Amino acid sequence: MESSVSVTYVESAAMSQRKKTVIDILRDSDDFVSGEAISDVLGISRNAVHKHVKSLRKRGYRIVGVSRRGYRLEDEPSRLSMGHVTQRTENTMFGHSFRYHDEIESTNLEAKSLAMKGAPEGTVVVAEAQSAGRGRLGRRWTSPAGKGLLFSVILRPSLPMSEAHLLTIVAATAAADAIEKHVPARVAIKWPNDLFIGDRKVGGILMEVSGEQDEVDWIVLGIGLNVNTEFSELPVALRRTATSLKMVGGELVDRSDVLASLLLSLEVNYHAALRGGFEKALTAFRERDYLLSRTISVETRQGPVIGAAAGIDDRGALLVELPHRRVRSFHSGDVSVRH
Ligand code: BTN
C-alpha cells in the first residue's frame, strides 16, 4: 500500500546556523578551541559565543569550558531516529505526520496551536528537550535533553466533552502496556494518569481538551517518560520519588523503539475505546491501580480528605472510603499516599 509519511524537522529559531557552526568547529578539534577563535570565525563577540555554548549545553551537548584554553566537546546528545519510528508506525494514524524539534517550549503548547489551525488527527509533536514542559495542576515537567520521551498527539474523537477525560485512562493503560515491552518491571498507574514503577514515578500524561456545545473539537495528549535519565540528572527535589527505565533495568533503552511502541499501543487502545466503549480500559486500569487500598489524602478546596483508596468507578472517578463506610468520589485532584 502507498503511504505518505511526513516528518518535519523544525529548526527552533534558536538553533541557528551559528550554533551549528560552533558544534562543527568543536567536533573538528580533539583539543580545546579558544572562544576567540570561534568568535573570529563567526564574526560575533566572545560573550555571544558563550551564550551559544550555554544554550547548546541545555540541549544536551557536553561542552567543557576552561579559562584561557576555551571549549571542548565531550559528548553529544542522543537523538531520536525518526526513520526507525516511522518504519514501525507505517500506515497507522499516529504514524503519518511528525513534527520533530530539538528544543521547544512545550510539545503540548505546540500541538494545541497546530490543532487550533486545523492539524489533522494523529499529528505527533516530539522534542528532545523542552524549556517549559508542562505537568498537571500547573506543575513543570523537566527532562534532560535526549534522555526522555517528550511528545504530544492530536486527537479529534467524536465524543461528548463529558467523556473526554476517560481518554486519559485509555492513554495511561496503553502507555503502561508499551513500557513493559522495554523494561523488566510492572508499570502501575497512580490515578488519574501517573505512570509508576515500584514506588517511583517514571512518566506522566497531560491531556488538554477543547470543544463546544458538549462535543470535543480536539484533544492534545502529552506524554513525558523518563527513559535514559540517570539518577544524578534528576532534579534534587525528585530524587526520592522519580525513576527512569534505565535506572530500573540498568541498561540504556532505545528511545525511538519505545516511542514507536507507545504510539502503536495508543492507536490500538484509542480505536478500541471509540468503537467498543471504555470498559476494557477501566478494567486494565483497575489491574494496574497503584493507589488501591492505600491510605491517601486528596487535596480539595475545603482541605485534605483522608481515606482508603477504593478503586475507580465507571466514569473514571477515584473512590475513597471514609470512616463509617461512606464512599466519596473525586473527578479531579491531587492525591498523595500517606505512609
Ligand atoms: C504530569 O505528570 O504532571 C504530566 C506530565 C506531562 C509531561 C508531558 S512532556 C510532553 C508534553 N508536553 C508538555 O509540556 N507536557 C507533556
Short mmCIF file of C-alpha atoms in Angstrom, two decimals, residues 32-160:
data_model
loop_
_atom_site.label_atom_id
_atom_site.label_comp_id
_atom_site.label_asym_id
_atom_site.label_seq_id
_atom_site.Cartn_x
_atom_site.Cartn_y
_atom_site.Cartn_z
CA PHE A 32 40.25 22.94 23.30
CA VAL A 33 39.27 25.71 20.89
CA SER A 34 39.53 29.23 22.24
CA GLY A 35 36.46 31.43 22.48
CA GLU A 36 38.37 33.97 20.46
CA ALA A 37 38.95 31.57 17.56
CA ILE A 38 35.25 30.74 17.47
CA SER A 39 34.24 34.39 17.68
CA ASP A 40 36.59 35.19 14.75
CA VAL A 41 35.07 32.51 12.53
CA LEU A 42 31.52 33.60 13.34
CA GLY A 43 32.15 37.32 13.46
CA ILE A 44 30.44 37.65 16.84
CA SER A 45 31.60 38.67 20.30
CA ARG A 46 33.09 36.18 22.76
CA ASN A 47 30.15 36.83 25.02
CA ALA A 48 27.83 35.78 22.21
CA VAL A 49 29.90 32.60 21.75
CA HIS A 50 29.49 31.89 25.46
CA LYS A 51 25.73 32.31 25.15
CA HIS A 52 25.60 29.83 22.27
CA VAL A 53 27.66 27.36 24.30
CA LYS A 54 25.29 27.74 27.26
CA SER A 55 22.26 27.09 25.11
CA LEU A 56 23.94 24.09 23.44
CA ARG A 57 24.62 22.63 26.89
CA LYS A 58 20.89 22.91 27.61
CA ARG A 59 20.30 20.80 24.53
CA GLY A 60 22.48 18.05 25.91
CA TYR A 61 25.85 18.90 24.32
CA ARG A 62 28.50 18.31 26.96
CA ILE A 63 30.94 21.18 26.36
CA VAL A 64 33.63 21.86 28.93
CA GLY A 65 34.95 25.36 29.23
CA VAL A 66 38.34 26.10 30.80
CA SER A 67 39.54 29.66 31.21
CA ARG A 68 42.44 30.59 28.90
CA ARG A 69 42.01 27.34 26.94
CA GLY A 70 38.49 27.60 25.58
CA TYR A 71 35.90 24.94 24.89
CA ARG A 72 35.98 21.24 24.14
CA LEU A 73 33.12 19.00 23.03
CA GLU A 74 32.99 15.91 25.26
CA ASP A 75 29.70 14.35 24.27
CA GLU A 76 26.72 14.92 22.02
CA PRO A 77 23.10 14.22 22.92
CA SER A 78 21.47 11.15 21.52
CA ARG A 79 18.74 11.98 19.04
CA LEU A 80 15.64 10.04 18.19
CA SER A 81 15.76 8.12 14.96
CA MET A 82 12.56 9.23 13.27
CA GLY A 83 13.39 6.79 10.47
CA HIS A 84 13.03 3.93 12.94
CA VAL A 85 9.83 5.38 14.40
CA THR A 86 8.17 5.87 11.00
CA GLN A 87 9.21 2.41 9.88
CA ARG A 88 7.49 0.80 12.86
CA THR A 89 4.41 3.01 12.72
CA GLU A 90 3.92 2.80 8.95
CA ASN A 91 0.29 3.01 7.82
CA THR A 92 -1.02 3.96 11.26
CA MET A 93 -2.86 7.05 12.42
CA PHE A 94 -0.08 8.21 14.74
CA GLY A 95 2.47 7.50 12.03
CA HIS A 96 1.58 9.88 9.22
CA SER A 97 2.74 13.28 10.36
CA PHE A 98 5.59 14.07 12.75
CA ARG A 99 6.99 17.41 13.78
CA TYR A 100 10.37 16.94 15.40
CA HIS A 101 12.03 19.67 17.48
CA ASP A 102 15.48 19.68 19.03
CA GLU A 103 14.14 22.05 21.62
CA ILE A 104 10.74 23.60 22.16
CA GLU A 105 8.88 25.35 24.95
CA SER A 106 6.34 22.55 25.32
CA THR A 107 5.12 19.93 22.85
CA ASN A 108 1.61 20.31 24.30
CA LEU A 109 1.61 24.04 23.60
CA GLU A 110 2.81 23.47 20.05
CA ALA A 111 0.30 20.68 19.42
CA LYS A 112 -2.51 22.89 20.74
CA SER A 113 -1.53 25.68 18.40
CA LEU A 114 -1.42 23.22 15.47
CA ALA A 115 -4.79 21.76 16.48
CA MET A 116 -6.33 25.23 16.52
CA LYS A 117 -5.04 25.76 13.00
CA GLY A 118 -6.73 22.54 11.90
CA ALA A 119 -3.89 19.99 12.01
CA PRO A 120 -5.30 16.51 11.39
CA GLU A 121 -5.85 13.83 13.98
CA GLY A 122 -2.74 11.74 14.52
CA THR A 123 -0.25 14.61 14.17
CA VAL A 124 2.64 13.97 16.58
CA VAL A 125 4.86 16.71 18.02
CA VAL A 126 8.06 15.38 19.53
CA ALA A 127 11.03 17.13 21.13
CA GLU A 128 14.42 16.22 22.55
CA ALA A 129 14.12 18.98 25.15
CA GLN A 130 11.51 21.39 26.49
CA SER A 131 12.28 24.75 28.02
CA ALA A 132 8.90 24.95 29.79
CA GLY A 133 7.47 21.43 29.89
CA ARG A 134 4.04 21.42 31.50
CA GLY A 135 2.71 18.97 34.05
CA ARG A 136 -0.70 18.55 35.66
CA LEU A 137 -2.01 21.09 38.15
CA GLY A 138 0.27 23.84 36.85
CA ARG A 139 3.44 21.91 37.64
CA ARG A 140 6.57 21.65 35.48
CA TRP A 141 7.88 18.59 33.65
CA THR A 142 11.64 18.51 33.41
CA SER A 143 13.81 16.13 31.45
CA PRO A 144 17.46 16.42 30.34
CA ALA A 145 17.88 16.75 26.56
CA GLY A 146 17.94 13.50 24.64
CA LYS A 147 17.24 11.33 27.68
CA GLY A 148 13.49 11.05 27.88
CA LEU A 149 10.49 10.96 25.59
CA LEU A 150 8.50 14.17 25.28
CA PHE A 151 5.66 14.13 22.80
CA SER A 152 2.08 15.16 22.19
CA VAL A 153 -0.51 13.77 19.82
CA ILE A 154 -3.58 15.48 18.39
CA LEU A 155 -6.86 13.61 18.70
CA ARG A 156 -10.23 14.52 17.22
CA PRO A 157 -12.59 11.93 18.65
CA SER A 158 -16.30 12.12 18.18
CA LEU A 159 -17.11 12.21 21.88
CA PRO A 160 -19.12 14.36 24.27
#
